Amino acid sequence: MLYEIQTYGKDVLRTDTKQIPEIDDSIKQIVSNMFETMYAAEGVGLAAPQVDKSIRLFVIDLSPLEENEEKRVFINPEIYAFGEEKGEYEEGCLSLPTIRETVTRPTTIRIKYQDLDGKLHDEAVDGFLARVIQHEYDHLEKTLFIDHLSSLKRSLLKKTLNKIASGEIEVEASENFEL
Ligand code: GNR
Ligand code: NI
């Protein structure tokens, strides 16, 4: 089942998210639907708040872009360390259709999370995966990539943001958004 992707202006994107106490069938169903929704929208990641669920879960699949990559599920993630080095990358977000801006973030992180079997992982991550993990983790923290921009850049985006919030800009699944 495809979920509707929630875009800028929806309260759920600015709502606290809850830890997932138990990975039951309903969570597994949500994960499956999130992958389906992410692929249909041609995104590389998707966080639960983007599909109207205020829980601490996101999915990522970089396999269309990178060799040796596979689907990943991050449940109750915690980024507990950031490297010193920063990098720039032009980000997009399914919740901010038509907007692309350069965002500066740490290039390496350390993250703890549970997988779909509840197994705990503790990993050091770098490269594009570290970038996308931070973007998705931000969604769980009620943060969007535009929050990382200078106030000047953000004011230049105001009109577009108002159009997104008023529904004037909509995304046809799999159109308009490319990596
Ligand atoms: O599909 C997506 N591409 C992307 C590119 C650069 C940095 C982050 C991302 S995540 C984004 C999908 C999305 O909005 N996830 O929340
Ligand atoms: Ni996003």
XYZ file of C-alpha atoms and ligand atoms in Angstrom:
196
model
C 0.000 0.000 0.000
C 1.259 3.453 -0.941
C 1.235 6.168 1.692
C 0.645 9.820 0.915
C 3.843 11.795 1.435
C 3.354 14.689 3.818
C 4.863 17.940 2.599
C 6.043 21.176 4.186
C 3.332 22.828 6.272
C 1.926 19.587 7.697
C 2.077 19.507 11.504
C 3.301 15.903 11.549
C 6.696 17.037 10.191
C 7.073 19.219 13.307
C 5.678 16.707 15.821
C 7.701 14.746 18.435
C 8.341 11.121 17.492
C 8.002 8.125 19.826
C 10.380 5.239 20.390
C 9.124 1.917 19.011
C 8.793 -0.415 22.028
C 8.197 -3.623 20.075
C 8.765 -4.572 16.436
C 5.441 -6.280 15.828
C 3.536 -7.076 12.631
C 2.089 -3.568 12.428
C 5.606 -2.082 12.385
C 6.687 -4.617 9.746
C 3.687 -3.622 7.630
C 4.577 0.072 7.972
C 8.190 -0.637 6.915
C 7.005 -2.562 3.864
C 4.632 0.247 2.872
C 7.351 2.844 3.428
C 9.702 1.055 1.013
C 6.912 0.838 -1.560
C 6.161 4.557 -1.121
C 9.841 5.512 -1.289
C 10.430 3.563 -4.516
C 7.305 5.019 -6.133
C 8.538 8.524 -5.292
C 12.085 7.656 -6.411
C 13.643 8.709 -3.118
C 16.688 7.151 -1.505
C 15.303 7.478 2.027
C 12.001 7.986 3.816
C 11.253 8.770 7.459
C 8.038 7.796 9.275
C 6.855 11.403 9.874
C 6.802 11.883 6.082
C 4.038 9.285 5.920
C 2.140 10.737 8.887
C 3.571 8.409 11.539
C 5.198 9.982 14.602
C 7.509 7.074 15.365
C 11.305 6.689 15.350
C 11.874 4.777 12.141
C 13.339 5.444 8.719
C 14.262 3.396 5.668
C 17.063 3.884 3.145
C 17.975 2.147 -0.114
C 21.011 3.410 -1.990
C 21.267 0.340 -4.217
C 20.086 2.190 -7.341
C 23.131 4.469 -6.904
C 25.855 2.492 -5.184
C 27.291 -0.983 -5.614
C 27.060 -3.463 -2.740
C 24.219 -1.529 -1.136
C 20.939 -2.960 0.039
C 17.711 -1.947 1.752
C 18.240 -0.686 5.275
C 15.785 -0.208 8.135
C 16.699 2.006 11.101
C 14.511 1.592 14.194
C 15.015 3.721 17.333
C 18.213 5.196 15.859
C 20.579 7.334 17.862
C 23.370 9.314 16.220
C 25.695 9.632 19.201
C 28.839 11.076 17.606
C 29.657 13.335 14.684
C 33.085 13.595 13.052
C 34.963 16.900 12.885
C 35.072 17.107 9.097
C 32.170 18.822 7.287
C 31.062 18.364 3.703
C 28.631 20.011 1.289
C 25.978 18.296 -0.794
C 22.928 19.485 -2.703
C 19.978 17.885 -0.924
C 16.402 17.336 -1.941
C 13.480 16.152 0.157
C 10.231 14.481 -0.834
C 8.515 16.783 1.674
C 9.970 19.886 -0.035
C 9.134 19.346 -3.702
C 11.121 21.433 -6.229
C 13.603 22.695 -3.605
C 17.274 21.736 -3.804
C 19.911 23.452 -1.731
C 23.466 22.821 -0.610
C 23.609 21.648 3.001
C 26.749 21.431 5.131
C 26.941 18.435 7.470
C 29.536 16.266 9.203
C 30.879 13.638 6.798
C 31.095 10.849 9.401
C 28.779 9.719 12.180
C 28.386 6.943 14.696
C 24.904 5.503 15.001
C 23.128 2.899 17.116
C 19.874 1.443 15.864
C 17.760 -1.695 15.741
C 17.017 -3.606 12.558
C 13.690 -5.267 11.661
C 14.635 -8.286 13.822
C 15.241 -6.023 16.794
C 18.956 -6.688 16.630
C 21.120 -3.812 17.891
C 23.749 -2.302 15.608
C 26.506 0.188 16.399
C 28.226 1.474 13.270
C 30.560 4.159 11.969
C 29.225 5.519 8.689
C 30.639 7.893 6.076
C 30.004 8.888 2.473
C 26.570 9.379 0.924
C 25.004 6.970 3.421
C 26.093 9.224 6.319
C 24.524 12.168 4.498
C 21.178 10.436 3.949
C 21.100 8.997 7.491
C 21.513 12.517 8.922
C 18.752 13.833 6.645
C 16.373 11.057 7.746
C 17.369 11.322 11.401
C 16.569 15.042 11.215
C 13.005 14.161 10.204
C 12.667 12.199 13.470
C 13.917 15.331 15.269
C 11.290 17.530 13.515
C 14.006 19.122 11.400
C 14.009 19.744 7.636
C 17.102 20.471 5.560
C 15.971 24.069 5.011
C 16.465 24.575 8.777
C 20.216 24.222 8.148
C 20.351 27.072 5.608
C 21.308 30.682 6.312
C 18.396 32.999 7.112
C 19.092 34.781 3.805
C 18.752 31.584 1.789
C 15.652 30.633 3.724
C 13.979 33.983 3.068
C 14.695 33.543 -0.633
C 12.735 30.272 -0.436
C 9.757 31.777 1.396
C 7.493 32.097 -1.646
C 8.142 28.529 -2.727
C 7.605 27.261 0.821
C 4.291 29.099 1.038
C 3.249 27.532 -2.279
C 4.111 24.068 -0.991
C 2.209 24.701 2.244
C -0.857 25.954 0.380
C -0.860 22.941 -1.942
C 0.047 24.921 -5.068
C 3.087 22.720 -5.619
C 2.386 19.028 -5.671
C 4.543 16.118 -6.713
C 3.353 13.492 -9.071
C 4.949 10.324 -7.755
C 8.130 9.601 -9.706
C 8.010 12.888 -11.590
C 9.835 16.072 -10.829
C 12.211 14.620 -8.272
C 15.532 13.216 -9.247
C 18.558 12.443 -7.186
O 15.576 11.043 -2.079
C 16.231 11.806 -1.364
N 17.451 12.228 -1.804
C 18.349 12.878 -0.966
C 19.449 13.501 -1.557
C 20.374 14.142 -0.777
C 20.234 14.165 0.587
C 19.147 13.569 1.180
C 18.212 12.917 0.408
S 16.869 12.131 1.175
C 15.672 12.281 -0.081
C 14.360 11.596 0.306
C 13.791 12.269 1.535
O 13.210 13.320 1.533
N 13.983 11.644 2.679
O 13.555 12.185 3.834
Ni 13.438 14.335 3.528
